[in-house]
Amino acid sequence: MMSWDFFREWFLPGIWVTIQVLVYSALLSAVVALVIGTLRTSRFWIVRFLAGAYFEIFRGMSALIFMFWMAFAVPLMLGWQFVPLWSGTLALGLTYGAYGSEIVRGALAAVPAAQREAGIALSFTRWQRLRRIELPQAWPEMIPPFNNLLIELLKGTSLVSVIAVADMTFAGNLLRLAKNESAPIYTLLLVLYFILAFILTRLMRMLERRAKAGVGRAPEKRNGLLSRKLSPSGESMQASTQGAGGLG
Amino acid sequence: MTFDWEVVDDFMPRFWDGVLVTLQALALGTLIAFALGLVWAMAQRAPQRWVRWPVTAVTEFIRNTPLLVQLFFLFYVVPQWGPSMSPLTTGIVGLGLHYSTYTAEVYRAGIDGVPVGQWEAAKALSLSRGRTWSSVILPQAIRRVVPALGNYVVAMLKDSPMIAVIGALDMLGEARQFSNETFTTEAITVVGVAFIVIAYPASLLIRVLERRLVNNT
């Protein structure tokens, strides 16, 4: 039977590696999603085409095969050598980033056209429009689908075990070989993944509530910041507008 | 950068064997996922609480745990209690079971989308529960969900290489074995490219299907 010692010796480090893989690949896929998703709305067709090609290629690819390829084929072909953890993280991040880019693209497309036009009317550059108008408005739309993607990514991290990254699943497989016993090990493993997914869902829901609350609060907050920046002497925004009114 | 086309040539016969196994796993897995998903979805709408709750708990659990670990469970644990299955059969059951929890959600959304008036009309005509489902609700629900189901077929295709990990000789399984025997890596590249070549037209097809169905309703 499994004892606490085994759990401490094998599963605890495995859980830590799983969390590491999850965090790194989530960060990487968020960056990829933002960049590719934004580029897919570019006004240059060649940029749109390349970003779209990235999306189609990684969406059509199996993450597991890509991982094998990164771990075994790429080092041989190019003469590089990755640490398995990084091959796995890179494969997961690039794949799930492609899925995420569709979320970003969809959320950007859902921002009302008038908002973009207002930005153009203010002669904002494309980058300014994205950063100050379109992305902040698209952001709350992105959070719920990103949460789902994160749960998928958590499950996807189990794949790194096949390229010998010592995550939870790898620890489970080693234990099965060592103890020649599988029922308690795999049951525990499934329960552990479920608990992680549960915690992650809760965390994300908290974030979601905050982001939603932030949308309503944002203008006041920004005004607050602005007034503080404009008048370090403590003069309030209101006073200065009143002054302007007095002039008129 | 070295890429040896002769190795690719040697791999080709086994590649086609692998393609057949992958397609077999996909077809049978899809059948299980579509049928079982409908069962889950209907059970989640059962009037009895003792049916609804366990089904919801089981499907939530399966959906939130990795397919890879489920395959290990099916392959190493289940034979201790019951029949032992070949790697391919285990893979098919695993894929089908895992994706049935996703299709259940799709069906559920489709069933929820059927107007309440349809249920009421069936009741007014005093149709039996079975008749209400088979003649009124499901025909309307299923038509809406076909494109979403199609997306999960593509997703299953992409997850199907996992069955190689428990020893099934699908595309990836053949490539892995071939690579180990010849100390080459070209086979994995071939299989990776093959996946894109298969998945891209498949997703295009689903997009066309989606547009057609949306236009018809």
XYZ file of C-alpha atoms in Angstrom:
465
model
C 0.000 0.000 0.000
C 1.057 3.568 -0.458
C 2.323 5.392 2.497
C 2.856 9.001 3.378
C 6.595 8.552 2.744
C 5.957 7.620 -0.850
C 3.638 10.509 -1.290
C 6.222 12.904 0.096
C 9.082 11.407 -1.834
C 7.448 11.102 -5.243
C 4.194 12.942 -5.598
C 4.996 16.173 -3.804
C 7.954 17.040 -6.076
C 5.788 15.915 -9.011
C 3.004 18.297 -8.007
C 5.542 21.105 -7.823
C 6.861 20.298 -11.329
C 3.287 20.157 -12.682
C 2.589 23.586 -11.200
C 5.829 24.942 -12.667
C 5.018 23.593 -16.131
C 1.508 25.005 -15.829
C 2.659 28.488 -14.802
C 5.423 28.774 -17.408
C 3.346 27.443 -20.281
C 0.334 29.552 -19.243
C 2.481 32.692 -19.293
C 4.014 31.769 -22.632
C 0.649 30.943 -24.178
C -0.836 34.217 -22.883
C 1.936 36.169 -24.621
C 1.581 34.119 -27.825
C -2.203 34.509 -27.725
C -2.017 38.279 -27.327
C 0.597 38.757 -30.042
C -0.890 36.356 -32.610
C -4.477 37.350 -31.821
C -3.653 41.036 -32.286
C -1.629 40.452 -35.439
C -4.600 38.629 -36.906
C -6.475 41.960 -36.902
C -3.614 43.766 -38.673
C -4.375 45.863 -41.731
C -1.500 44.302 -43.708
C -2.658 41.125 -45.387
C 0.739 39.471 -45.176
C 0.830 39.891 -41.372
C -2.747 38.612 -41.114
C -1.875 35.676 -43.328
C 1.228 34.685 -41.344
C -0.548 34.967 -37.998
C -3.473 32.989 -39.416
C -1.081 30.333 -40.685
C 0.433 30.055 -37.214
C -3.040 29.524 -35.773
C -4.045 26.889 -38.329
C -0.783 24.968 -38.018
C -0.836 24.740 -34.252
C -4.545 24.086 -34.098
C -4.136 21.198 -36.496
C -1.153 19.781 -34.661
C -1.396 17.266 -31.875
C 0.285 18.687 -28.773
C 1.792 15.306 -27.937
C 3.424 14.865 -31.339
C 4.715 18.416 -31.214
C 6.188 17.682 -27.819
C 7.946 14.568 -29.076
C 9.202 16.537 -32.005
C 10.540 19.334 -29.792
C 12.170 16.855 -27.444
C 13.737 14.439 -29.944
C 13.602 15.614 -33.554
C 14.503 19.295 -33.163
C 17.638 18.755 -31.041
C 18.889 16.213 -33.572
C 18.111 18.302 -36.624
C 19.482 21.561 -35.295
C 22.063 20.243 -32.889
C 20.449 22.034 -29.934
C 19.700 20.398 -26.667
C 16.728 21.487 -24.592
C 16.108 20.542 -21.004
C 12.973 18.319 -21.193
C 11.062 20.761 -18.980
C 11.614 23.495 -21.562
C 10.730 21.328 -24.573
C 7.481 20.486 -22.824
C 6.734 24.038 -21.745
C 7.533 25.408 -25.177
C 5.332 22.844 -26.931
C 2.415 23.475 -24.570
C 2.806 27.257 -24.644
C 2.979 27.492 -28.431
C 0.021 25.119 -28.914
C -2.309 26.620 -26.332
C -1.219 30.104 -27.360
C -2.684 29.343 -30.789
C -6.030 28.413 -29.221
C -5.828 31.556 -27.108
C -5.184 33.739 -30.145
C -8.661 32.840 -31.383
C -10.094 34.076 -28.080
C -8.180 37.354 -28.352
C -9.195 37.819 -31.975
C -12.858 37.155 -31.156
C -12.854 39.539 -28.202
C -11.202 42.297 -30.269
C -13.775 41.778 -33.004
C -16.542 42.171 -30.404
C -15.403 45.687 -29.428
C -17.923 48.058 -31.030
C -16.618 49.587 -34.291
C -17.451 53.075 -33.036
C -14.779 52.703 -30.362
C -12.145 52.065 -32.984
C -13.428 54.940 -35.071
C -13.333 57.228 -32.060
C -9.692 56.296 -31.640
C -9.022 57.105 -35.286
C -10.857 60.409 -34.895
C -8.556 61.260 -32.002
C -5.701 60.412 -34.372
C -4.426 57.698 -32.070
C -1.876 55.402 -33.661
C -2.794 51.756 -34.134
C -0.741 50.806 -31.101
C -2.335 53.508 -28.930
C -5.811 52.391 -30.000
C -5.022 48.790 -29.129
C -3.458 49.582 -25.802
C -5.833 52.265 -24.574
C -9.150 51.469 -26.241
C -9.539 48.034 -27.768
C -7.630 45.683 -25.465
C -9.003 47.139 -22.195
C -12.534 46.699 -23.498
C -11.925 43.243 -24.910
C -10.228 42.022 -21.749
C -13.345 41.118 -19.690
C -14.680 39.181 -22.696
C -11.535 37.097 -22.811
C -11.446 35.940 -19.214
C -14.127 33.193 -19.172
C -12.834 31.388 -22.300
C -9.275 31.767 -21.014
C -10.327 30.020 -17.808
C -11.530 27.035 -19.796
C -8.292 27.055 -21.737
C -6.317 27.064 -18.510
C -8.090 23.914 -17.295
C -7.321 22.294 -20.658
C -3.711 23.386 -20.231
C -3.561 21.873 -16.746
C -4.694 18.546 -18.197
C -2.255 19.030 -21.059
C 0.662 19.300 -18.638
C 0.328 15.550 -18.009
C 1.780 15.070 -21.520
C 5.214 16.237 -20.396
C 5.568 12.945 -18.549
C 6.130 11.134 -21.865
C 9.266 13.172 -22.569
C 10.611 12.349 -19.110
C 9.753 15.509 -17.206
C 9.209 14.348 -13.624
C 5.714 15.735 -13.137
C 2.852 14.107 -11.208
C 2.004 11.656 -13.974
C 5.648 10.678 -14.355
C 5.879 10.064 -10.606
C 2.774 7.894 -10.857
C 4.227 5.818 -13.677
C 7.528 5.367 -11.841
C 5.678 4.267 -8.744
C 3.647 1.741 -10.693
C 6.853 0.208 -12.014
C 8.505 0.241 -8.604
C 5.607 -1.046 -6.543
C 3.860 -3.081 -9.209
C 0.602 -1.670 -7.991
C -1.582 0.654 -9.992
C -5.074 1.145 -8.561
C -4.258 3.472 -5.632
C -1.611 5.349 -7.628
C -3.736 6.272 -10.619
C -6.789 6.951 -8.479
C -4.740 9.349 -6.373
C -3.360 10.947 -9.534
C -6.813 11.558 -10.989
C -8.012 13.011 -7.689
C -4.959 15.286 -7.505
C -5.623 16.654 -11.004
C -9.242 17.181 -10.126
C -8.304 19.098 -6.971
C -5.844 21.262 -8.920
C -8.499 21.983 -11.553
C -10.968 22.852 -8.801
C -8.552 25.263 -7.111
C -7.697 26.822 -10.471
C -11.362 27.315 -11.348
C -11.973 29.021 -8.006
C -8.953 31.291 -8.403
C -10.004 32.258 -11.914
C -13.533 32.998 -10.825
C -12.182 35.367 -8.224
C -10.117 37.106 -10.901
C -13.131 37.250 -13.188
C -15.229 38.986 -10.550
C -12.450 41.490 -9.982
C -12.050 42.205 -13.691
C -15.805 42.708 -14.060
C -15.893 45.045 -11.071
C -12.905 46.883 -12.511
C -14.748 47.752 -15.713
C -17.295 49.861 -13.877
C -14.685 51.447 -11.656
C -12.093 52.207 -14.266
C -13.038 55.766 -15.327
C -13.140 57.138 -11.771
C -9.925 55.426 -10.979
C -8.265 56.855 -14.048
C -9.550 60.319 -13.243
C -8.212 59.918 -9.769
C -4.797 59.042 -11.093
C -4.928 61.819 -13.622
C -5.842 64.471 -11.081
C -3.092 63.336 -8.790
C -0.634 63.494 -11.643
C -1.813 66.878 -12.829
C -1.941 68.545 -9.483
C 0.666 67.354 -7.043
C -0.203 70.289 -4.793
C -3.489 68.598 -3.913
C -5.635 70.704 -6.179
C -8.491 68.496 -7.334
C -9.572 67.757 -10.874
C -12.945 69.255 -10.104
C -11.460 72.580 -9.108
C -9.533 72.877 -12.334
C -12.602 72.132 -14.458
C -14.561 74.662 -12.467
C -11.867 77.150 -13.213
C -12.162 76.380 -16.896
C -15.926 76.814 -16.620
C -15.426 80.184 -15.031
C -13.358 81.304 -17.952
C -16.148 80.439 -20.350
C 20.011 20.391 -40.491
C 19.643 16.863 -41.736
C 16.473 15.389 -43.094
C 16.868 12.037 -44.815
C 14.162 11.341 -47.398
C 15.218 7.710 -47.678
C 14.270 7.162 -44.069
C 10.878 8.666 -44.869
C 10.551 6.191 -47.742
C 11.275 3.275 -45.419
C 8.745 4.539 -42.919
C 5.890 4.971 -45.397
C 4.390 1.433 -45.304
C 4.209 1.545 -41.540
C 2.905 5.097 -41.657
C -0.142 3.908 -43.599
C -0.727 1.111 -41.061
C -0.652 3.777 -38.396
C -3.077 5.994 -40.292
C -5.552 3.109 -40.460
C -5.303 2.523 -36.712
C -5.696 6.248 -35.990
C -8.780 6.456 -38.197
C -10.202 3.334 -36.582
C -9.676 4.766 -33.107
C -11.192 8.068 -34.224
C -14.282 6.497 -35.826
C -15.103 4.149 -32.955
C -14.168 6.714 -30.309
C -16.493 9.218 -31.993
C -19.330 6.692 -31.971
C -18.900 6.094 -28.231
C -18.519 9.816 -27.495
C -21.636 10.788 -29.453
C -23.826 8.000 -28.049
C -22.637 8.155 -24.449
C -22.710 11.955 -24.433
C -26.392 11.868 -25.326
C -27.004 9.418 -22.483
C -25.193 11.722 -20.019
C -27.095 14.775 -21.261
C -30.475 13.090 -20.916
C -29.582 11.623 -17.527
C -28.653 15.103 -16.309
C -32.226 16.122 -17.082
C -33.772 13.141 -15.348
C -36.515 13.989 -12.858
C -34.886 11.804 -10.175
C -32.190 13.418 -8.131
C -30.346 10.111 -7.568
C -29.804 9.872 -11.315
C -28.886 13.511 -11.914
C -26.319 13.993 -9.194
C -24.051 10.975 -9.703
C -24.041 11.498 -13.462
C -23.099 15.159 -13.046
C -20.363 14.261 -10.555
C -18.880 11.546 -12.775
C -18.895 13.657 -15.938
C -17.372 16.640 -14.116
C -14.639 14.402 -12.766
C -13.833 12.889 -16.146
C -13.845 16.257 -17.859
C -11.491 17.861 -15.352
C -8.837 15.136 -15.305
C -6.284 14.398 -18.039
C -7.083 11.889 -20.749
C -3.545 10.520 -20.481
C -3.988 9.518 -16.839
C -7.414 8.089 -17.633
C -5.809 5.920 -20.287
C -3.240 4.676 -17.746
C -6.069 3.951 -15.350
C -8.044 2.015 -17.946
C -4.985 0.113 -19.104
C -3.341 -0.781 -15.795
C -6.107 -0.712 -13.186
C -9.286 -1.924 -14.863
C -7.847 -5.328 -15.940
C -7.327 -6.112 -12.246
C -11.075 -6.128 -11.748
C -12.468 -7.002 -15.119
C -11.572 -7.882 -18.675
C -8.162 -6.910 -19.943
C -8.295 -4.971 -23.186
C -5.803 -4.472 -25.995
C -4.075 -1.061 -26.108
C -6.195 -0.034 -29.091
C -9.474 -1.032 -27.420
C -8.420 0.742 -24.237
C -7.589 3.806 -26.300
C -10.939 3.772 -28.063
C -12.852 3.392 -24.802
C -10.735 6.108 -23.174
C -11.154 8.593 -26.024
C -14.877 7.870 -26.253
C -15.438 8.147 -22.518
C -13.401 11.338 -22.147
C -15.035 13.121 -25.063
C -18.517 11.908 -24.136
C -18.356 14.357 -21.229
C -17.675 17.174 -23.680
C -20.385 16.144 -26.118
C -22.764 15.876 -23.145
C -22.295 19.617 -22.590
C -22.935 20.272 -26.274
C -26.105 18.191 -26.271
C -27.195 19.883 -23.068
C -26.865 23.305 -24.648
C -28.802 22.028 -27.664
C -31.563 20.612 -25.474
C -31.737 23.829 -23.443
C -32.107 25.700 -26.721
C -35.351 23.932 -27.574
C -38.165 26.335 -26.617
C -40.099 25.438 -23.452
C -43.287 25.558 -25.503
C -42.181 22.378 -27.256
C -42.050 20.502 -23.943
C -45.425 21.913 -22.997
C -46.928 21.002 -26.342
C -45.698 17.425 -25.935
C -47.262 17.330 -22.492
C -50.525 18.767 -23.820
C -50.627 15.980 -26.400
C -49.960 13.581 -23.512
C -46.968 12.072 -25.262
C -44.961 9.659 -23.162
C -41.542 10.728 -21.862
C -39.762 8.524 -24.368
C -41.860 9.821 -27.227
C -41.292 13.435 -26.177
C -37.545 12.925 -26.321
C -37.411 10.903 -29.518
C -39.952 12.764 -31.650
C -40.005 16.310 -30.324
C -36.914 17.374 -28.410
C -33.969 15.469 -29.854
C -34.675 16.095 -33.564
C -34.655 19.829 -32.849
C -31.743 19.751 -30.442
C -29.376 17.630 -32.493
C -29.582 19.739 -35.611
C -28.277 22.734 -33.719
C -25.333 20.920 -32.218
C -23.847 19.196 -35.270
C -21.118 21.815 -35.914
C -20.069 21.838 -32.249
C -19.906 18.048 -32.290
C -17.761 18.247 -35.400
C -15.258 20.424 -33.552
C -14.874 17.701 -30.962
C -14.140 15.141 -33.674
C -11.181 17.300 -34.720
C -10.175 17.631 -31.069
C -10.339 13.844 -30.695
C -8.170 13.414 -33.747
C -5.542 15.593 -32.128
C -5.718 13.741 -28.809
C -5.675 10.315 -30.460
C -1.830 10.073 -30.437
C -2.048 9.642 -26.681
C -3.098 6.037 -27.203
C 0.451 5.417 -28.444
C 1.654 5.955 -24.886
C -0.121 2.796 -23.707
C 1.275 0.900 -26.695
C -1.299 1.221 -29.479
C 0.301 1.346 -32.933
C -1.428 4.393 -34.318
C 0.440 7.020 -36.376
C 2.533 8.148 -33.436
C 2.984 4.613 -32.117
C 4.393 3.438 -35.445
C 6.606 6.518 -35.665
C 7.952 5.986 -32.167
C 8.712 2.348 -32.790
C 10.311 3.099 -36.132
C 12.442 5.872 -34.590
C 13.624 3.582 -31.812
C 14.599 0.857 -34.272
C 16.441 3.088 -36.726
C 17.701 5.864 -34.409
C 16.126 8.512 -36.650
C 13.607 11.273 -36.048
C 12.140 11.844 -39.516
C 9.133 9.622 -38.782
C 7.876 11.943 -36.031
C 8.186 14.927 -38.385
C 6.187 13.054 -41.033
C 3.432 12.240 -38.559
C 3.329 15.835 -37.314
C 2.928 17.187 -40.837
C 0.319 14.519 -41.584
C -1.754 15.743 -38.669
C -1.843 19.284 -39.986
C -2.673 18.010 -43.463
C -5.624 16.026 -42.106
C -6.853 18.489 -39.497
C -6.896 21.628 -41.657
C -9.374 20.376 -44.305
C -11.417 18.799 -41.504
C -11.783 22.109 -39.711
C -12.597 23.850 -43.014
C -15.316 21.274 -43.613
C -16.805 21.954 -40.207
C -16.778 25.686 -40.857
C -18.715 25.131 -44.091
C -21.132 22.842 -42.268
C -21.579 25.445 -39.560
C -22.399 28.175 -42.060
C -24.889 25.969 -43.892
C -26.717 24.947 -40.739
C -26.840 28.489 -39.424
C -28.311 29.675 -42.726
C -30.934 26.956 -42.681
C -32.275 27.714 -39.238
